[in-house]
């Protein structure tokens, strides 16, 4: 798997995944982000993954930005926006080597979840 940071040929070729709570308006926000990228002229596909339509349960939205207009999933997550405290540990494990994690640093994640392993780069307050 290529390292996102050290791959200069990876222009307009990344996957961003949003981990949310169903019923929070995240579907609309995720769709707007995808549309904004599309309107910049970059081919993009989006897919909503949710185990249930019940409000309060986890939901994920994956956006693949690809200059080659691929429509299939990439099999990697380069940028994870973790906005669901209940799925945080699972979401962290999905970030590809060299990828980025964006999270809410106000969550009480515990000692195990607050450690960030590998060469992934957290964005948020890391000292707690």
PDB file of N, CA and C in Angstrom, residues 8-99:
ATOM      1  N   UNK A   8       4.325  11.322  -4.613  1.00  0.00           N
ATOM      2  CA  UNK A   8       4.068  12.569  -5.332  1.00  0.00           C
ATOM      3  C   UNK A   8       3.095  12.411  -6.495  1.00  0.00           C
ATOM      4  N   UNK A   9       2.884  11.202  -6.990  1.00  0.00           N
ATOM      5  CA  UNK A   9       1.958  10.999  -8.100  1.00  0.00           C
ATOM      6  C   UNK A   9       0.512  10.856  -7.637  1.00  0.00           C
ATOM      7  N   UNK A  10       0.270  10.978  -6.359  1.00  0.00           N
ATOM      8  CA  UNK A  10      -1.085  10.828  -5.811  1.00  0.00           C
ATOM      9  C   UNK A  10      -1.788  12.186  -5.724  1.00  0.00           C
ATOM     10  N   UNK A  11      -1.972  12.824  -6.845  1.00  0.00           N
ATOM     11  CA  UNK A  11      -2.706  14.085  -6.910  1.00  0.00           C
ATOM     12  C   UNK A  11      -4.147  13.751  -7.274  1.00  0.00           C
ATOM     13  N   UNK A  12      -5.097  14.292  -6.533  1.00  0.00           N
ATOM     14  CA  UNK A  12      -6.509  13.999  -6.749  1.00  0.00           C
ATOM     15  C   UNK A  12      -6.760  12.496  -6.755  1.00  0.00           C
ATOM     16  N   UNK A  13      -6.168  11.807  -5.799  1.00  0.00           N
ATOM     17  CA  UNK A  13      -6.330  10.358  -5.667  1.00  0.00           C
ATOM     18  C   UNK A  13      -6.260  10.000  -4.192  1.00  0.00           C
ATOM     19  N   UNK A  14      -7.407  10.084  -3.523  1.00  0.00           N
ATOM     20  CA  UNK A  14      -7.453   9.758  -2.096  1.00  0.00           C
ATOM     21  C   UNK A  14      -8.867   9.373  -1.697  1.00  0.00           C
ATOM     22  N   UNK A  15      -8.969   8.761  -0.518  1.00  0.00           N
ATOM     23  CA  UNK A  15     -10.256   8.360   0.041  1.00  0.00           C
ATOM     24  C   UNK A  15     -10.408   9.037   1.397  1.00  0.00           C
ATOM     25  N   UNK A  16     -11.537   9.688   1.584  1.00  0.00           N
ATOM     26  CA  UNK A  16     -11.860  10.269   2.886  1.00  0.00           C
ATOM     27  C   UNK A  16     -13.118   9.573   3.390  1.00  0.00           C
ATOM     28  N   UNK A  17     -13.078   9.161   4.647  1.00  0.00           N
ATOM     29  CA  UNK A  17     -14.213   8.455   5.239  1.00  0.00           C
ATOM     30  C   UNK A  17     -14.675   9.211   6.471  1.00  0.00           C
ATOM     31  N   UNK A  18     -15.975   9.426   6.561  1.00  0.00           N
ATOM     32  CA  UNK A  18     -16.581  10.130   7.681  1.00  0.00           C
ATOM     33  C   UNK A  18     -17.322   9.112   8.545  1.00  0.00           C
ATOM     34  N   UNK A  19     -16.976   9.042   9.818  1.00  0.00           N
ATOM     35  CA  UNK A  19     -17.660   8.168  10.770  1.00  0.00           C
ATOM     36  C   UNK A  19     -18.576   9.052  11.605  1.00  0.00           C
ATOM     37  N   UNK A  20     -19.866   8.825  11.486  1.00  0.00           N
ATOM     38  CA  UNK A  20     -20.855   9.694  12.124  1.00  0.00           C
ATOM     39  C   UNK A  20     -21.881   8.896  12.913  1.00  0.00           C
ATOM     40  N   UNK A  21     -22.808   9.631  13.498  1.00  0.00           N
ATOM     41  CA  UNK A  21     -23.963   9.041  14.171  1.00  0.00           C
ATOM     42  C   UNK A  21     -25.172   9.306  13.290  1.00  0.00           C
ATOM     43  N   UNK A  22     -25.939   8.263  12.992  1.00  0.00           N
ATOM     44  CA  UNK A  22     -27.111   8.389  12.139  1.00  0.00           C
ATOM     45  C   UNK A  22     -28.124   9.360  12.758  1.00  0.00           C
ATOM     46  N   UNK A  23     -28.676  10.226  11.920  1.00  0.00           N
ATOM     47  CA  UNK A  23     -29.700  11.153  12.382  1.00  0.00           C
ATOM     48  C   UNK A  23     -29.170  12.499  12.826  1.00  0.00           C
ATOM     49  N   UNK A  24     -27.893  12.779  12.566  1.00  0.00           N
ATOM     50  CA  UNK A  24     -27.301  14.049  12.988  1.00  0.00           C
ATOM     51  C   UNK A  24     -27.169  15.053  11.844  1.00  0.00           C
ATOM     52  N   UNK A  25     -27.696  14.707  10.672  1.00  0.00           N
ATOM     53  CA  UNK A  25     -27.551  15.585   9.513  1.00  0.00           C
ATOM     54  C   UNK A  25     -26.279  15.336   8.747  1.00  0.00           C
ATOM     55  N   UNK A  26     -25.566  14.302   9.112  1.00  0.00           N
ATOM     56  CA  UNK A  26     -24.279  14.026   8.477  1.00  0.00           C
ATOM     57  C   UNK A  26     -24.427  13.647   7.016  1.00  0.00           C
ATOM     58  N   UNK A  27     -25.514  12.986   6.628  1.00  0.00           N
ATOM     59  CA  UNK A  27     -25.690  12.599   5.228  1.00  0.00           C
ATOM     60  C   UNK A  27     -25.716  13.831   4.330  1.00  0.00           C
ATOM     61  N   UNK A  28     -26.400  14.864   4.756  1.00  0.00           N
ATOM     62  CA  UNK A  28     -26.451  16.105   3.974  1.00  0.00           C
ATOM     63  C   UNK A  28     -25.082  16.770   3.902  1.00  0.00           C
ATOM     64  N   UNK A  29     -24.395  16.828   5.033  1.00  0.00           N
ATOM     65  CA  UNK A  29     -23.064  17.457   5.066  1.00  0.00           C
ATOM     66  C   UNK A  29     -22.067  16.684   4.210  1.00  0.00           C
ATOM     67  N   UNK A  30     -22.091  15.363   4.298  1.00  0.00           N
ATOM     68  CA  UNK A  30     -21.178  14.543   3.514  1.00  0.00           C
ATOM     69  C   UNK A  30     -21.432  14.714   2.026  1.00  0.00           C
ATOM     70  N   UNK A  31     -22.689  14.768   1.654  1.00  0.00           N
ATOM     71  CA  UNK A  31     -23.059  14.956   0.252  1.00  0.00           C
ATOM     72  C   UNK A  31     -22.581  16.310  -0.267  1.00  0.00           C
ATOM     73  N   UNK A  32     -22.668  17.333   0.571  1.00  0.00           N
ATOM     74  CA  UNK A  32     -22.200  18.661   0.166  1.00  0.00           C
ATOM     75  C   UNK A  32     -20.694  18.680  -0.084  1.00  0.00           C
ATOM     76  N   UNK A  33     -19.949  17.971   0.756  1.00  0.00           N
ATOM     77  CA  UNK A  33     -18.495  17.899   0.550  1.00  0.00           C
ATOM     78  C   UNK A  33     -18.180  17.215  -0.769  1.00  0.00           C
ATOM     79  N   UNK A  34     -18.871  16.114  -1.049  1.00  0.00           N
ATOM     80  CA  UNK A  34     -18.646  15.409  -2.303  1.00  0.00           C
ATOM     81  C   UNK A  34     -19.006  16.294  -3.499  1.00  0.00           C
ATOM     82  N   UNK A  35     -20.119  16.988  -3.418  1.00  0.00           N
ATOM     83  CA  UNK A  35     -20.533  17.866  -4.514  1.00  0.00           C
ATOM     84  C   UNK A  35     -19.542  19.003  -4.723  1.00  0.00           C
ATOM     85  N   UNK A  36     -18.985  19.533  -3.646  1.00  0.00           N
ATOM     86  CA  UNK A  36     -18.002  20.616  -3.769  1.00  0.00           C
ATOM     87  C   UNK A  36     -16.761  20.141  -4.522  1.00  0.00           C
ATOM     88  N   UNK A  37     -16.296  18.940  -4.210  1.00  0.00           N
ATOM     89  CA  UNK A  37     -15.129  18.397  -4.916  1.00  0.00           C
ATOM     90  C   UNK A  37     -15.477  18.176  -6.385  1.00  0.00           C
ATOM     91  N   UNK A  38     -16.655  17.631  -6.654  1.00  0.00           N
ATOM     92  CA  UNK A  38     -17.100  17.394  -8.025  1.00  0.00           C
ATOM     93  C   UNK A  38     -17.181  18.695  -8.819  1.00  0.00           C
ATOM     94  N   UNK A  39     -17.686  19.740  -8.179  1.00  0.00           N
ATOM     95  CA  UNK A  39     -17.824  21.031  -8.870  1.00  0.00           C
ATOM     96  C   UNK A  39     -16.484  21.703  -9.139  1.00  0.00           C
ATOM     97  N   UNK A  40     -15.432  21.218  -8.476  1.00  0.00           N
ATOM     98  CA  UNK A  40     -14.079  21.696  -8.793  1.00  0.00           C
ATOM     99  C   UNK A  40     -13.515  20.987 -10.018  1.00  0.00           C
ATOM    100  N   UNK A  41     -14.269  20.048 -10.566  1.00  0.00           N
ATOM    101  CA  UNK A  41     -13.843  19.353 -11.771  1.00  0.00           C
ATOM    102  C   UNK A  41     -13.082  18.065 -11.518  1.00  0.00           C
ATOM    103  N   UNK A  42     -13.134  17.569 -10.298  1.00  0.00           N
ATOM    104  CA  UNK A  42     -12.414  16.340  -9.962  1.00  0.00           C
ATOM    105  C   UNK A  42     -13.421  15.193  -9.895  1.00  0.00           C
ATOM    106  N   UNK A  43     -13.170  14.092 -10.602  1.00  0.00           N
ATOM    107  CA  UNK A  43     -14.079  12.951 -10.510  1.00  0.00           C
ATOM    108  C   UNK A  43     -14.140  12.419  -9.080  1.00  0.00           C
ATOM    109  N   UNK A  44     -15.346  12.101  -8.619  1.00  0.00           N
ATOM    110  CA  UNK A  44     -15.549  11.694  -7.243  1.00  0.00           C
ATOM    111  C   UNK A  44     -16.758  10.756  -7.169  1.00  0.00           C
ATOM    112  N   UNK A  45     -16.696   9.788  -6.260  1.00  0.00           N
ATOM    113  CA  UNK A  45     -17.854   8.939  -5.972  1.00  0.00           C
ATOM    114  C   UNK A  45     -18.054   8.909  -4.464  1.00  0.00           C
ATOM    115  N   UNK A  46     -19.281   8.727  -4.044  1.00  0.00           N
ATOM    116  CA  UNK A  46     -19.587   8.662  -2.622  1.00  0.00           C
ATOM    117  C   UNK A  46     -20.492   7.500  -2.315  1.00  0.00           C
ATOM    118  N   UNK A  47     -20.333   6.941  -1.136  1.00  0.00           N
ATOM    119  CA  UNK A  47     -21.152   5.801  -0.712  1.00  0.00           C
ATOM    120  C   UNK A  47     -21.423   5.903   0.775  1.00  0.00           C
ATOM    121  N   UNK A  48     -22.685   5.755   1.146  1.00  0.00           N
ATOM    122  CA  UNK A  48     -23.093   5.753   2.541  1.00  0.00           C
ATOM    123  C   UNK A  48     -23.171   4.309   3.024  1.00  0.00           C
ATOM    124  N   UNK A  49     -22.521   4.010   4.148  1.00  0.00           N
ATOM    125  CA  UNK A  49     -22.561   2.672   4.744  1.00  0.00           C
ATOM    126  C   UNK A  49     -23.188   2.791   6.123  1.00  0.00           C
ATOM    127  N   UNK A  50     -24.271   2.074   6.344  1.00  0.00           N
ATOM    128  CA  UNK A  50     -24.883   2.118   7.654  1.00  0.00           C
ATOM    129  C   UNK A  50     -25.536   0.773   7.930  1.00  0.00           C
ATOM    130  N   UNK A  51     -25.362   0.282   9.163  1.00  0.00           N
ATOM    131  CA  UNK A  51     -25.958  -1.007   9.506  1.00  0.00           C
ATOM    132  C   UNK A  51     -27.462  -0.923   9.749  1.00  0.00           C
ATOM    133  N   UNK A  52     -27.968   0.275   9.972  1.00  0.00           N
ATOM    134  CA  UNK A  52     -29.382   0.433  10.283  1.00  0.00           C
ATOM    135  C   UNK A  52     -29.788   1.886  10.039  1.00  0.00           C
ATOM    136  N   UNK A  53     -31.043   2.107   9.793  1.00  0.00           N
ATOM    137  CA  UNK A  53     -31.560   3.471   9.657  1.00  0.00           C
ATOM    138  C   UNK A  53     -32.055   4.017  10.984  1.00  0.00           C
ATOM    139  N   UNK A  54     -31.712   3.376  12.070  1.00  0.00           N
ATOM    140  CA  UNK A  54     -32.167   3.802  13.384  1.00  0.00           C
ATOM    141  C   UNK A  54     -31.314   4.975  13.864  1.00  0.00           C
ATOM    142  N   UNK A  55     -31.968   6.042  14.264  1.00  0.00           N
ATOM    143  CA  UNK A  55     -31.263   7.225  14.742  1.00  0.00           C
ATOM    144  C   UNK A  55     -30.388   6.865  15.939  1.00  0.00           C
ATOM    145  N   UNK A  56     -29.147   7.381  15.908  1.00  0.00           N
ATOM    146  CA  UNK A  56     -28.213   7.160  17.005  1.00  0.00           C
ATOM    147  C   UNK A  56     -27.208   6.053  16.753  1.00  0.00           C
ATOM    148  N   UNK A  57     -27.455   5.206  15.753  1.00  0.00           N
ATOM    149  CA  UNK A  57     -26.504   4.151  15.434  1.00  0.00           C
ATOM    150  C   UNK A  57     -25.422   4.682  14.485  1.00  0.00           C
ATOM    151  N   UNK A  58     -24.304   3.981  14.369  1.00  0.00           N
ATOM    152  CA  UNK A  58     -23.210   4.478  13.533  1.00  0.00           C
ATOM    153  C   UNK A  58     -23.537   4.450  12.048  1.00  0.00           C
ATOM    154  N   UNK A  59     -22.929   5.376  11.335  1.00  0.00           N
ATOM    155  CA  UNK A  59     -23.014   5.424   9.882  1.00  0.00           C
ATOM    156  C   UNK A  59     -21.685   5.941   9.346  1.00  0.00           C
ATOM    157  N   UNK A  60     -21.312   5.480   8.170  1.00  0.00           N
ATOM    158  CA  UNK A  60     -20.055   5.913   7.552  1.00  0.00           C
ATOM    159  C   UNK A  60     -20.348   6.383   6.141  1.00  0.00           C
ATOM    160  N   UNK A  61     -19.615   7.374   5.707  1.00  0.00           N
ATOM    161  CA  UNK A  61     -19.735   7.890   4.347  1.00  0.00           C
ATOM    162  C   UNK A  61     -18.331   7.958   3.762  1.00  0.00           C
ATOM    163  N   UNK A  62     -18.134   7.296   2.660  1.00  0.00           N
ATOM    164  CA  UNK A  62     -16.814   7.217   2.047  1.00  0.00           C
ATOM    165  C   UNK A  62     -16.822   7.960   0.713  1.00  0.00           C
ATOM    166  N   UNK A  63     -15.870   8.846   0.542  1.00  0.00           N
ATOM    167  CA  UNK A  63     -15.725   9.606  -0.696  1.00  0.00           C
ATOM    168  C   UNK A  63     -14.401   9.220  -1.329  1.00  0.00           C
ATOM    169  N   UNK A  64     -14.471   8.768  -2.588  1.00  0.00           N
ATOM    170  CA  UNK A  64     -13.249   8.457  -3.325  1.00  0.00           C
ATOM    171  C   UNK A  64     -13.034   9.542  -4.365  1.00  0.00           C
ATOM    172  N   UNK A  65     -11.936  10.243  -4.210  1.00  0.00           N
ATOM    173  CA  UNK A  65     -11.526  11.270  -5.163  1.00  0.00           C
ATOM    174  C   UNK A  65     -10.471  10.622  -6.047  1.00  0.00           C
ATOM    175  N   UNK A  66     -10.707  10.620  -7.352  1.00  0.00           N
ATOM    176  CA  UNK A  66      -9.783   9.946  -8.254  1.00  0.00           C
ATOM    177  C   UNK A  66      -9.738  10.630  -9.603  1.00  0.00           C
ATOM    178  N   UNK A  67      -8.577  11.049  -9.994  1.00  0.00           N
ATOM    179  CA  UNK A  67      -8.421  11.739 -11.288  1.00  0.00           C
ATOM    180  C   UNK A  67      -8.759  10.822 -12.455  1.00  0.00           C
ATOM    181  N   UNK A  68      -8.717   9.499 -12.235  1.00  0.00           N
ATOM    182  CA  UNK A  68      -8.995   8.531 -13.295  1.00  0.00           C
ATOM    183  C   UNK A  68     -10.457   8.105 -13.335  1.00  0.00           C
ATOM    184  N   UNK A  69     -11.292   8.723 -12.514  1.00  0.00           N
ATOM    185  CA  UNK A  69     -12.741   8.492 -12.483  1.00  0.00           C
ATOM    186  C   UNK A  69     -13.128   7.067 -12.122  1.00  0.00           C
ATOM    187  N   UNK A  70     -12.365   6.417 -11.247  1.00  0.00           N
ATOM    188  CA  UNK A  70     -12.754   5.094 -10.768  1.00  0.00           C
ATOM    189  C   UNK A  70     -14.012   5.228  -9.918  1.00  0.00           C
ATOM    190  N   UNK A  71     -14.910   4.264 -10.040  1.00  0.00           N
ATOM    191  CA  UNK A  71     -16.147   4.298  -9.267  1.00  0.00           C
ATOM    192  C   UNK A  71     -16.146   3.300  -8.110  1.00  0.00           C
ATOM    193  N   UNK A  72     -15.261   2.320  -8.142  1.00  0.00           N
ATOM    194  CA  UNK A  72     -15.222   1.291  -7.103  1.00  0.00           C
ATOM    195  C   UNK A  72     -14.499   1.805  -5.866  1.00  0.00           C
ATOM    196  N   UNK A  73     -14.711   1.098  -4.749  1.00  0.00           N
ATOM    197  CA  UNK A  73     -13.991   1.440  -3.522  1.00  0.00           C
ATOM    198  C   UNK A  73     -12.512   1.200  -3.721  1.00  0.00           C
ATOM    199  N   UNK A  74     -11.695   1.971  -3.018  1.00  0.00           N
ATOM    200  CA  UNK A  74     -10.244   1.880  -3.173  1.00  0.00           C
ATOM    201  C   UNK A  74      -9.608   0.826  -2.284  1.00  0.00           C
ATOM    202  N   UNK A  75     -10.273   0.426  -1.236  1.00  0.00           N
ATOM    203  CA  UNK A  75      -9.691  -0.545  -0.319  1.00  0.00           C
ATOM    204  C   UNK A  75      -8.750   0.071   0.697  1.00  0.00           C
ATOM    205  N   UNK A  76      -8.767   1.387   0.800  1.00  0.00           N
ATOM    206  CA  UNK A  76      -7.935   2.088   1.779  1.00  0.00           C
ATOM    207  C   UNK A  76      -8.698   3.335   2.227  1.00  0.00           C
ATOM    208  N   UNK A  77      -8.295   3.872   3.372  1.00  0.00           N
ATOM    209  CA  UNK A  77      -8.839   5.143   3.858  1.00  0.00           C
ATOM    210  C   UNK A  77      -7.639   6.040   4.129  1.00  0.00           C
ATOM    211  N   UNK A  78      -7.513   7.114   3.369  1.00  0.00           N
ATOM    212  CA  UNK A  78      -6.392   8.035   3.520  1.00  0.00           C
ATOM    213  C   UNK A  78      -6.659   9.101   4.577  1.00  0.00           C
ATOM    214  N   UNK A  79      -7.911   9.520   4.682  1.00  0.00           N
ATOM    215  CA  UNK A  79      -8.305  10.543   5.653  1.00  0.00           C
ATOM    216  C   UNK A  79      -9.560  10.049   6.365  1.00  0.00           C
ATOM    217  N   UNK A  80      -9.494   9.923   7.682  1.00  0.00           N
ATOM    218  CA  UNK A  80     -10.650   9.504   8.465  1.00  0.00           C
ATOM    219  C   UNK A  80     -11.108  10.688   9.311  1.00  0.00           C
ATOM    220  N   UNK A  81     -12.379  11.024   9.186  1.00  0.00           N
ATOM    221  CA  UNK A  81     -12.983  12.045  10.022  1.00  0.00           C
ATOM    222  C   UNK A  81     -13.848  11.300  11.038  1.00  0.00           C
ATOM    223  N   UNK A  82     -13.297  11.089  12.222  1.00  0.00           N
ATOM    224  CA  UNK A  82     -13.937  10.267  13.253  1.00  0.00           C
ATOM    225  C   UNK A  82     -14.807  11.150  14.143  1.00  0.00           C
ATOM    226  N   UNK A  83     -16.108  11.118  13.903  1.00  0.00           N
ATOM    227  CA  UNK A  83     -17.042  11.943  14.663  1.00  0.00           C
ATOM    228  C   UNK A  83     -17.999  11.108  15.504  1.00  0.00           C
ATOM    229  N   UNK A  84     -17.670   9.825  15.689  1.00  0.00           N
ATOM    230  CA  UNK A  84     -18.495   8.941  16.501  1.00  0.00           C
ATOM    231  C   UNK A  84     -17.601   8.296  17.547  1.00  0.00           C
ATOM    232  N   UNK A  85     -17.775   8.694  18.790  1.00  0.00           N
ATOM    233  CA  UNK A  85     -16.926   8.193  19.871  1.00  0.00           C
ATOM    234  C   UNK A  85     -17.051   6.679  20.050  1.00  0.00           C
ATOM    235  N   UNK A  86     -18.221   6.129  19.751  1.00  0.00           N
ATOM    236  CA  UNK A  86     -18.428   4.695  19.935  1.00  0.00           C
ATOM    237  C   UNK A  86     -17.651   3.844  18.942  1.00  0.00           C
ATOM    238  N   UNK A  87     -17.368   4.366  17.769  1.00  0.00           N
ATOM    239  CA  UNK A  87     -16.650   3.581  16.752  1.00  0.00           C
ATOM    240  C   UNK A  87     -15.219   4.069  16.567  1.00  0.00           C
ATOM    241  N   UNK A  88     -14.758   4.928  17.444  1.00  0.00           N
ATOM    242  CA  UNK A  88     -13.443   5.564  17.289  1.00  0.00           C
ATOM    243  C   UNK A  88     -12.313   4.552  17.137  1.00  0.00           C
ATOM    244  N   UNK A  89     -12.235   3.560  18.004  1.00  0.00           N
ATOM    245  CA  UNK A  89     -11.129   2.605  17.945  1.00  0.00           C
ATOM    246  C   UNK A  89     -11.131   1.838  16.628  1.00  0.00           C
ATOM    247  N   UNK A  90     -12.295   1.439  16.154  1.00  0.00           N
ATOM    248  CA  UNK A  90     -12.400   0.753  14.859  1.00  0.00           C
ATOM    249  C   UNK A  90     -11.978   1.686  13.725  1.00  0.00           C
ATOM    250  N   UNK A  91     -12.433   2.921  13.786  1.00  0.00           N
ATOM    251  CA  UNK A  91     -12.147   3.881  12.722  1.00  0.00           C
ATOM    252  C   UNK A  91     -10.652   4.176  12.620  1.00  0.00           C
ATOM    253  N   UNK A  92      -9.974   4.286  13.749  1.00  0.00           N
ATOM    254  CA  UNK A  92      -8.536   4.556  13.755  1.00  0.00           C
ATOM    255  C   UNK A  92      -7.781   3.454  13.025  1.00  0.00           C
ATOM    256  N   UNK A  93      -8.187   2.214  13.238  1.00  0.00           N
ATOM    257  CA  UNK A  93      -7.500   1.077  12.606  1.00  0.00           C
ATOM    258  C   UNK A  93      -7.645   1.075  11.090  1.00  0.00           C
ATOM    259  N   UNK A  94      -8.665   1.750  10.558  1.00  0.00           N
ATOM    260  CA  UNK A  94      -8.894   1.761   9.111  1.00  0.00           C
ATOM    261  C   UNK A  94      -7.998   2.741   8.360  1.00  0.00           C
ATOM    262  N   UNK A  95      -7.364   3.668   9.047  1.00  0.00           N
ATOM    263  CA  UNK A  95      -6.556   4.682   8.378  1.00  0.00           C
ATOM    264  C   UNK A  95      -5.297   4.039   7.802  1.00  0.00           C
ATOM    265  N   UNK A  96      -5.043   4.288   6.524  1.00  0.00           N
ATOM    266  CA  UNK A  96      -3.881   3.719   5.843  1.00  0.00           C
ATOM    267  C   UNK A  96      -2.594   4.313   6.391  1.00  0.00           C
ATOM    268  N   UNK A  97      -1.524   3.596   6.224  1.00  0.00           N
ATOM    269  CA  UNK A  97      -0.210   4.090   6.615  1.00  0.00           C
ATOM    270  C   UNK A  97       0.063   5.404   5.895  1.00  0.00           C
ATOM    271  N   UNK A  98       0.475   6.407   6.637  1.00  0.00           N
ATOM    272  CA  UNK A  98       0.720   7.725   6.052  1.00  0.00           C
ATOM    273  C   UNK A  98      -0.532   8.578   5.945  1.00  0.00           C
ATOM    274  N   UNK A  99      -1.671   8.031   6.392  1.00  0.00           N
ATOM    275  CA  UNK A  99      -2.929   8.754   6.296  1.00  0.00           C
ATOM    276  C   UNK A  99      -3.125   9.728   7.448  1.00  0.00           C
TER     277      UNK A  99
END
